[in-house]
Amino acid sequence: MRSLVRTFFWHSSSPVMQEFSGGTRAGTGAALRRSKRGWMWNQFFLQEEYTGTQKQYVGKLQSDLDKGDGTVRYILSGEGADSIFTIEENTGNLHAIKKLDREEKADYLLRIRAVNRTTGLGIEPETEFMVKIHDINDNEPKFSKELYTASVPEMSPVGTSVTQVTATDADDSSYGNSAKLVYSILQGQPYFSVDSDTGIIKTALANMDREKREHYHVVIQAKDMAGQNGGLFGTTTVNITLLDVNDNPPKFLQSTYQFSIPESKGTGSEIGRIKATDIDIGENAEMDYSVIGGDIPDQFEIRTDKATQEGVIIVKQPLDYEKKKEHTLHVQVENSYPDPSFHHNSPFQDTASVKIYLEDVEEPPVFERSSYTMEVKEDADLRIVIGFVSATDHDAFHNPVRYSIDTRTNVDQLFNIHERNGSIYTQKFLDREESAWHNISVVARELGQSSRVPVYIRVLDVNDNAPVFDTFYEAYVCEYAKAGQTIQTVSAMDMDDPVGGHRFTFNMAPEEPAQSNFTVQDLGDNTAAILTRRSGFSRLHENIYQVHVVIKDGDQPVQSSTSTIQVHVCACDQDGNVELCSTTALIQTAGLSTGALVAILLCIIILLMIVVLFAAVWRQKKKDPLIISKEDVRDNIVSYNDEGGGEEDTQAFDIGTLQNPQSVEECKLRRDIIPEALYPQVRRAPAPAHENNDVRIFINKKVYENDSSPTALPYDSLATYAYEGNGSVAESLSSLGSANSDRDQDYNYLNDWGPRFRRLADLYETEDCNRYS
């Protein structure tokens, strides 16, 4: 087998284009057999950003069948054909007619055909080839941000990473050093440095202090061509802020603070404020104050105001100028969140002294006690001293104190007080039963200052009240009661309040006869029983008995009283239940007083009057509303309260009948009522044409006046005229006019007007009957 290789040369920096064709020969004299032709092209390379005035030559494309006689024509197609690339159809020379930018498009895919110029038939198959744009360094590096912001803690060691900047180059990184970038720092030394390959910015100086300088302006450059001369570059700015750390302790502005306050400052009151400074910021500057010593450390306390970072000195215990005129405190301030890594520099706390001077003020007198309790017997004489109160002036001058009782607490003026020695005495007689306790307020004054103290006075009991029954008692005894039967149990009460409690005894009064019908038995528990001493009581003989009981107390001096019980004799059933006593007893048993009976009677009378009133109104409503006079029915107006159907109601009555009473037609049936009778239909005679001439003339006259008058109402207005004409065939139906005539009236025609006039016809028919009867 033998291969043939045909080579074509063209003017270009690209490799040679070759066409391969192959053939085989089998033995001697065998025919040469040729394979199908094919194009094999390597890539064309074209430099970007061509600035020449001529077309840029790319390369030459030529078929081996082209003899150079102009019979072969080359046709170019594909990306940028005719618009960017052109080919000389006779020679196959390829040119670029526009300046190209690799960053916009890096390669173009084109196709070439060789055809016979005369026949237009292809002499070579169409093939593709690539034109690649060769990069040049025409793009400078660009950072991803125009401005970077970064931060790093102050006092950071050298080499601490701050941030990283990144730049990119649009040139081809695979061709030369056009996209090879190198970072450098233009501004920001000696504080910071940048890694030339990665763009990482680091600290280059140790112990950078935020309190001295907080913000830094750093400029970073990125240069291509590996940083060589002639390379393009871009810059960016990095603003770096040092973050605060707690590297500074708080400090008092002065070593001693002084305050002057009145001794009247109460517990919890603010004396003053002290403040330390810390050049750190945020929580690193937060401080806590405390009292670490002093002459009386527990006298005061210091609190921290978190909003202002001040120390607030507070009174913890009452102050007294007379006891101590000045106080000294030792206070300390320290950071709330200290950083142990900086404690080796200095102690993170500070101390100061606080001098507090008290000012004497006029204070009110001070009582020895916060309250006083005194006792006095209720039978005490006037001006008896009950007790004493005492108040002193603690001021330096010890002014005299004057006492008085607040009149609002001593309205009845039962007590009084000695102005100088504070002795309280009675001014009126007391009664424990009216009030067992008295609360008064004593006022002590000196030089305009005053104070008060409550005084509680207890009135001690004296046995000065006799016991009495605790309620009103009435007893009832049956007529057949036996001797020794209990009819009532009584108890007593005493307004006194003995220490050992009450002890009452009950006895019959001495004035009771020896042969009394009843007796008293003391039960020993402050109660007593009323017993019968005989049997067989009779209401007819005596229905009420009086039993007198003497009640004594057990205190000294002994007090006693006599109380009376009424015993009613009553009729009882077999079980002993009371059935009938005297009138008074019955009323009391029923529980109805005379006033109650009168009230019930009045209510019954009022109810009867209301019933009578309603009955009268009801009877009045049932009367006939029609006013019928038997003397002359024509002189009366009768109300039917029956409403007609209006103009469109042709069933109610016939107007023709009213116009001509002689012509009567059959009553038409109503749709809304049941007809009472059917009447024979009579054709109504037509009314003469001249009957309504006067009305027609009147209407025409009014129409003409409205048409010609400029002040007339609009045409869509309704004008109403109360004009009846000259007369009516039906004449007047009023009975008022007929009353002047002496002749008899015939109203029988009303029967022919239908059921709606039936009642009127009946009225006139009844009147005629009465007249001729």
Coordinates of C-alpha atoms in Angstrom, one line a residue, residues 104-523:
E104 CA -15.2 39.7 24.4
K105 CA -14.8 36.5 22.3
A106 CA -11.7 34.3 22.5
D107 CA -12.3 32.1 19.3
Y108 CA -14.3 31.9 16.1
L109 CA -15.5 28.8 14.3
L110 CA -15.5 29.2 10.5
R111 CA -16.2 27.0 7.4
I112 CA -14.6 27.1 3.9
R113 CA -15.8 25.6 0.6
A114 CA -14.0 25.5 -2.8
V115 CA -16.4 25.5 -5.8
N116 CA -16.0 25.7 -9.5
R117 CA -16.6 29.2 -10.6
T118 CA -18.4 28.2 -13.8
T119 CA -20.6 25.4 -12.6
G120 CA -20.9 26.4 -8.9
L121 CA -20.3 22.8 -7.9
G122 CA -18.0 22.0 -5.0
I123 CA -14.6 20.7 -5.8
E124 CA -13.7 20.1 -2.2
P125 CA -16.0 19.1 0.7
E126 CA -16.7 21.9 3.2
T127 CA -14.5 21.9 6.2
E128 CA -14.3 23.8 9.6
F129 CA -11.4 25.6 11.1
M130 CA -10.8 27.7 14.3
V131 CA -9.5 31.2 14.6
K132 CA -8.2 31.9 18.1
I133 CA -7.6 35.4 19.3
H134 CA -4.1 35.8 20.8
D135 CA -4.2 37.7 24.1
I136 CA -2.2 40.8 24.9
N137 CA -1.9 42.6 28.2
D138 CA -4.7 45.2 27.7
N139 CA -6.6 44.9 31.0
E140 CA -5.6 46.2 34.4
P141 CA -6.4 44.2 37.5
K142 CA -9.7 45.1 39.3
F143 CA -10.6 44.5 42.9
S144 CA -13.9 43.0 43.9
K145 CA -14.7 46.1 46.1
E146 CA -13.7 49.7 45.7
L147 CA -13.7 50.1 49.5
Y148 CA -13.0 47.4 52.1
T149 CA -13.9 47.7 55.8
A150 CA -12.1 45.6 58.4
S151 CA -11.3 45.6 62.1
V152 CA -8.8 44.0 64.4
P153 CA -8.5 44.1 68.2
E154 CA -6.0 46.6 69.6
M155 CA -2.8 45.3 71.1
S156 CA -2.9 42.4 68.6
P157 CA 0.5 40.7 68.0
V158 CA 2.4 41.2 64.7
G159 CA 1.1 39.0 61.9
T160 CA -2.5 39.0 63.1
S161 CA -4.7 38.6 60.0
V162 CA -7.0 41.5 59.4
T163 CA -8.8 40.8 56.1
Q164 CA -8.1 39.7 52.5
V165 CA -8.5 41.7 49.3
T166 CA -9.0 40.0 45.9
A167 CA -8.3 41.4 42.4
T168 CA -9.0 39.8 39.0
D169 CA -7.5 40.4 35.5
A170 CA -9.6 39.8 32.4
D171 CA -6.5 38.9 30.4
D172 CA -5.7 35.2 29.5
S173 CA -4.1 33.6 32.5
S174 CA -2.9 30.6 30.3
Y175 CA -0.9 32.8 28.0
G176 CA 2.1 34.7 29.4
N177 CA 2.1 36.8 32.6
S178 CA -0.7 39.1 31.5
A179 CA -2.9 37.9 34.4
K180 CA -0.2 37.1 36.9
L181 CA -0.9 39.5 39.8
V182 CA 1.2 40.7 42.7
Y183 CA -0.2 42.6 45.7
S184 CA 1.7 45.4 47.5
I185 CA 0.8 48.1 50.1
L186 CA 1.1 51.7 49.0
Q187 CA -0.2 53.3 52.2
G188 CA -0.6 52.0 55.7
Q189 CA 3.0 51.2 56.6
P190 CA 4.5 50.4 59.1
Y191 CA 1.2 49.4 60.8
F192 CA 0.1 46.8 58.2
S193 CA 1.5 44.5 55.5
V194 CA 0.0 42.5 52.7
D195 CA 0.9 39.1 51.3
S196 CA 2.0 39.6 47.7
D197 CA 0.4 36.4 46.4
T198 CA -2.8 36.0 48.5
G199 CA -3.7 39.6 49.3
I200 CA -4.1 38.9 53.0
I201 CA -3.5 42.0 55.1
K202 CA -1.8 41.5 58.5
T203 CA -0.7 43.7 61.4
A204 CA 3.0 44.7 61.1
L205 CA 3.4 46.7 64.4
A206 CA 2.9 45.4 67.9
N207 CA 0.8 47.1 70.7
M208 CA -1.3 49.3 68.5
D209 CA -3.4 51.3 71.0
R210 CA -7.0 52.2 70.1
E211 CA -7.0 55.0 72.7
K212 CA -4.1 56.7 70.7
R213 CA -5.3 56.0 67.2
E214 CA -8.5 54.1 66.2
H215 CA -8.8 54.3 62.4
Y216 CA -6.3 53.5 59.7
H217 CA -6.5 54.2 55.9
V218 CA -4.6 51.5 53.9
V219 CA -4.2 51.5 50.1
I220 CA -3.4 48.1 48.4
Q221 CA -2.2 47.7 44.8
A222 CA -2.5 44.7 42.5
K223 CA -0.1 44.7 39.4
D224 CA -0.1 42.2 36.5
M225 CA 2.9 40.9 34.5
A226 CA 4.1 39.4 37.8
G227 CA 4.8 42.9 39.1
Q228 CA 7.3 43.7 36.4
N229 CA 7.8 47.1 34.9
G230 CA 5.2 48.0 32.3
G231 CA 2.5 45.9 33.9
L232 CA -0.9 47.3 34.5
F233 CA -2.2 47.8 38.1
G234 CA -5.3 48.6 40.1
T235 CA -5.8 49.9 43.7
T236 CA -8.3 49.6 46.5
T237 CA -8.8 51.2 49.9
V238 CA -9.1 49.4 53.2
N239 CA -10.4 51.2 56.2
I240 CA -9.2 49.4 59.3
T241 CA -10.6 50.1 62.8
L242 CA -9.0 48.9 66.0
L243 CA -11.5 47.2 68.3
D244 CA -11.4 48.1 72.0
V245 CA -10.1 45.7 74.6
N246 CA -10.2 46.2 78.4
D247 CA -6.6 47.3 78.7
N248 CA -7.2 50.4 80.8
P249 CA -8.4 50.5 84.5
P250 CA -11.0 53.0 85.8
K251 CA -9.6 56.0 87.5
F252 CA -11.1 58.5 90.0
L253 CA -10.8 62.1 88.9
Q254 CA -9.8 63.1 92.5
S255 CA -8.6 61.3 95.5
T256 CA -11.1 62.9 98.0
Y257 CA -14.7 63.9 97.6
Q258 CA -16.7 66.1 100.1
F259 CA -20.4 66.5 100.7
S260 CA -22.4 68.5 103.1
I261 CA -25.9 67.3 103.9
P262 CA -28.6 68.1 106.5
E263 CA -29.0 65.6 109.3
S264 CA -32.6 65.3 108.3
K265 CA -31.7 63.2 105.3
G266 CA -33.8 60.0 105.6
T267 CA -32.8 56.4 105.1
G268 CA -32.5 55.7 101.4
S269 CA -31.9 59.3 100.4
E270 CA -29.2 60.2 98.0
I271 CA -26.3 62.2 99.3
G272 CA -24.2 62.7 96.2
R273 CA -22.5 61.1 93.2
I274 CA -18.9 60.4 92.4
K275 CA -17.6 59.3 89.0
A276 CA -14.5 57.5 87.8
T277 CA -13.3 57.5 84.1
D278 CA -12.3 54.7 81.9
I279 CA -10.9 55.5 78.4
D280 CA -12.1 52.1 77.2
I281 CA -15.6 52.0 75.6
G282 CA -18.6 49.8 75.7
E283 CA -18.8 47.1 78.4
N284 CA -15.0 47.5 78.9
A285 CA -15.8 50.8 80.5
E286 CA -18.6 49.6 82.8
M287 CA -17.7 50.0 86.5
D288 CA -18.8 48.8 89.9
Y289 CA -18.5 50.9 93.1
S290 CA -18.3 49.6 96.6
V291 CA -17.6 50.8 100.2
I292 CA -14.4 49.2 101.5
G293 CA -14.1 51.0 104.8
G294 CA -14.7 54.1 106.9
D295 CA -15.4 55.2 110.5
I296 CA -19.0 53.8 110.3
P297 CA -19.1 51.7 107.1
D298 CA -22.7 50.6 107.7
Q299 CA -23.9 54.2 107.9
F300 CA -23.8 54.6 104.1
E301 CA -23.8 52.5 101.0
I302 CA -22.8 53.2 97.4
R303 CA -24.7 52.0 94.3
T304 CA -23.7 52.0 90.6
D305 CA -25.9 53.9 88.2
K306 CA -25.5 51.8 85.0
A307 CA -26.8 54.5 82.8
T308 CA -24.2 57.1 83.8
Q309 CA -21.6 54.9 85.4
E310 CA -21.7 57.0 88.5
G311 CA -21.4 55.9 92.1
V312 CA -24.5 57.0 94.1
I313 CA -23.9 57.4 97.9
I314 CA -27.1 56.5 99.8
V315 CA -28.0 57.0 103.5
K316 CA -28.3 53.5 105.0
Q317 CA -29.0 54.4 108.7
P318 CA -30.5 57.5 110.3
L319 CA -28.2 60.5 110.8
D320 CA -27.8 62.5 114.0
Y321 CA -25.8 65.7 114.1
E322 CA -25.7 65.7 117.8
K323 CA -24.0 62.2 117.9
K324 CA -21.6 62.6 115.0
K325 CA -21.0 65.6 112.8
E326 CA -18.9 64.1 110.0
H327 CA -18.2 60.7 108.4
T328 CA -15.4 59.3 106.3
L329 CA -15.9 56.6 103.7
H330 CA -13.4 54.7 101.6
V331 CA -14.8 53.7 98.2
Q332 CA -13.4 51.5 95.4
V333 CA -14.2 51.3 91.7
E334 CA -13.3 48.4 89.4
N335 CA -14.3 47.2 85.9
S336 CA -17.3 45.0 85.7
Y337 CA -15.7 42.8 83.0
P338 CA -11.9 42.8 83.5
D339 CA -9.5 41.1 81.1
P340 CA -7.0 39.0 83.0
S341 CA -4.5 39.2 80.1
F342 CA -3.8 42.8 80.9
H343 CA -3.7 42.6 84.7
H344 CA 0.0 42.4 84.7
N345 CA 0.3 46.0 83.5
S346 CA -1.5 47.6 86.5
P347 CA -4.2 46.9 89.1
F348 CA -7.6 47.3 87.4
Q349 CA -9.2 49.2 90.3
D350 CA -8.9 52.6 92.1
T351 CA -9.8 54.0 95.5
A352 CA -10.9 57.4 96.9
S353 CA -12.1 58.9 100.1
V354 CA -15.4 60.6 100.7
K355 CA -16.0 63.1 103.5
I356 CA -19.6 63.7 104.6
Y357 CA -20.3 66.7 106.8
L358 CA -23.7 66.8 108.6
E359 CA -25.5 70.1 109.0
D360 CA -27.6 70.7 112.1
V361 CA -31.3 71.3 111.5
E362 CA -34.2 72.2 113.7
E363 CA -35.7 68.8 114.5
P364 CA -39.1 68.2 116.1
P365 CA -39.2 66.9 119.6
V366 CA -38.7 63.1 119.9
F367 CA -41.1 61.1 122.1
E368 CA -39.6 58.4 124.3
R369 CA -42.0 55.9 122.9
S370 CA -43.7 55.4 119.6
S371 CA -47.0 55.0 121.3
Y372 CA -48.5 55.1 124.8
T373 CA -51.2 52.9 126.5
M374 CA -52.9 54.1 129.6
E375 CA -55.8 52.8 131.8
V376 CA -58.4 54.6 133.9
K377 CA -61.5 53.4 135.8
E378 CA -64.8 54.6 134.5
D379 CA -65.8 55.9 137.9
A380 CA -62.6 58.1 138.2
D381 CA -63.1 61.6 139.5
L382 CA -62.4 64.7 137.4
R383 CA -58.8 65.9 136.9
I384 CA -57.4 62.5 137.8
V385 CA -54.0 62.0 136.2
I386 CA -54.0 59.0 133.9
G387 CA -50.4 59.0 132.8
F388 CA -47.5 60.9 131.3
V389 CA -45.9 61.4 127.9
S390 CA -42.4 62.8 127.4
A391 CA -40.6 64.3 124.4
T392 CA -37.1 65.8 124.3
D393 CA -35.4 68.2 121.9
H394 CA -32.1 66.7 120.6
D395 CA -30.9 70.0 119.1
A396 CA -27.9 71.6 120.6
F397 CA -29.9 74.3 122.4
H398 CA -32.5 72.0 124.0
N399 CA -35.5 74.3 123.7
P400 CA -38.4 73.6 126.0
V401 CA -41.2 71.4 124.7
R402 CA -44.9 72.2 125.0
Y403 CA -47.7 69.5 124.9
S404 CA -51.3 69.6 123.6
I405 CA -54.0 67.2 122.5
D406 CA -55.2 67.3 118.9
T407 CA -58.8 68.4 119.2
R408 CA -59.8 66.3 116.2
T409 CA -59.1 63.2 118.4
N410 CA -60.7 64.7 121.5
V411 CA -64.0 66.0 120.2
D412 CA -65.9 65.4 123.4
Q413 CA -63.0 66.9 125.4
L414 CA -62.9 64.0 127.8
F415 CA -59.2 64.5 128.4
N416 CA -56.6 67.2 128.8
I417 CA -52.9 67.4 129.1
H418 CA -50.5 69.6 131.2
E419 CA -48.7 71.9 128.8
R420 CA -45.3 71.5 130.4
N421 CA -45.0 68.1 132.1
G422 CA -47.1 66.1 129.7
S423 CA -49.5 64.6 132.3
I424 CA -52.8 63.5 130.9
Y425 CA -55.9 63.8 133.1
T426 CA -59.7 63.4 132.8
Q427 CA -61.8 66.4 132.1
K428 CA -65.2 64.7 132.1
F429 CA -66.7 61.6 133.6
L430 CA -66.2 58.4 131.6
D431 CA -68.5 55.5 130.9
R432 CA -67.0 52.3 129.7
E433 CA -70.4 51.1 128.4
E434 CA -70.4 54.0 126.0
S435 CA -66.8 53.6 124.8
A436 CA -64.2 51.2 126.2
W437 CA -61.3 52.8 124.4
H438 CA -60.3 56.3 123.6
N439 CA -57.5 57.1 121.0
I440 CA -56.1 60.6 121.2
S441 CA -53.1 62.2 119.6
V442 CA -50.6 64.2 121.7
V443 CA -48.6 67.0 119.9
A444 CA -45.2 68.2 121.2
R445 CA -43.9 71.5 119.9
E446 CA -40.8 73.5 120.1
L447 CA -39.8 76.6 118.0
G448 CA -42.2 75.8 115.2
Q449 CA -41.3 72.1 115.0
S450 CA -43.8 69.5 116.1
S451 CA -44.2 65.8 116.4
R452 CA -47.1 63.5 117.3
V453 CA -47.6 60.3 119.3
P454 CA -50.8 58.2 119.6
V455 CA -52.1 57.6 123.1
Y456 CA -54.5 54.7 123.7
I457 CA -56.6 55.0 126.9
R458 CA -58.5 52.0 128.1
V459 CA -61.5 52.6 130.4
L460 CA -61.6 49.9 133.1
D461 CA -65.0 48.5 134.0
V462 CA -66.7 49.2 137.3
N463 CA -69.8 47.3 138.3
D464 CA -72.3 50.1 137.9
N465 CA -75.0 48.4 135.8
A466 CA -77.7 46.1 137.1
P467 CA -78.5 42.9 135.1
V468 CA -81.8 42.8 133.1
F469 CA -83.6 40.4 130.9
D470 CA -81.8 39.9 127.6
T471 CA -85.2 40.3 125.8
F472 CA -88.9 40.8 126.3
Y473 CA -90.5 37.7 127.7
E474 CA -94.2 36.7 127.6
A475 CA -95.4 33.3 128.9
Y476 CA -98.5 31.3 128.2
V477 CA -100.0 28.7 130.5
C478 CA -102.8 26.3 129.6
E479 CA -105.9 26.2 131.7
Y480 CA -105.4 22.6 132.7
A481 CA -101.7 23.1 133.5
K482 CA -100.3 21.1 136.4
A483 CA -98.2 22.3 139.3
G484 CA -94.5 22.4 138.8
Q485 CA -94.8 22.7 135.0
T486 CA -92.1 25.0 133.3
I487 CA -93.8 27.6 131.2
Q488 CA -90.8 29.9 130.3
T489 CA -87.0 29.9 130.5
V490 CA -85.4 33.4 130.9
S491 CA -81.8 34.7 130.8
A492 CA -80.2 38.0 131.6
M493 CA -77.6 40.5 130.3
D494 CA -75.3 43.0 132.0
M495 CA -73.5 45.9 130.2
D496 CA -70.6 45.6 132.7
D497 CA -67.7 43.4 131.8
P498 CA -66.3 41.7 135.0
V499 CA -62.9 40.0 134.8
G500 CA -64.2 36.6 135.8
G501 CA -67.3 36.8 133.5
H502 CA -71.0 37.2 134.4
R503 CA -72.7 35.2 137.2
F504 CA -76.4 36.0 137.6
T505 CA -78.9 34.8 140.2
F506 CA -82.7 34.8 139.8
N507 CA -85.3 35.0 142.7
M508 CA -88.9 35.9 143.2
A509 CA -89.4 39.5 144.1
P510 CA -90.0 40.0 147.9
E511 CA -93.3 41.7 147.2
E512 CA -94.8 38.5 145.6
P513 CA -97.4 36.9 147.9
A514 CA -96.4 33.7 149.7
Q515 CA -99.1 31.8 147.9
S516 CA -98.1 33.0 144.4
N517 CA -99.4 31.1 141.4
F518 CA -95.8 30.9 139.9
T519 CA -92.3 30.6 141.2
V520 CA -88.7 31.1 139.9
Q521 CA -86.1 28.4 139.8
D522 CA -82.4 29.4 139.2
L523 CA -80.8 26.9 136.9

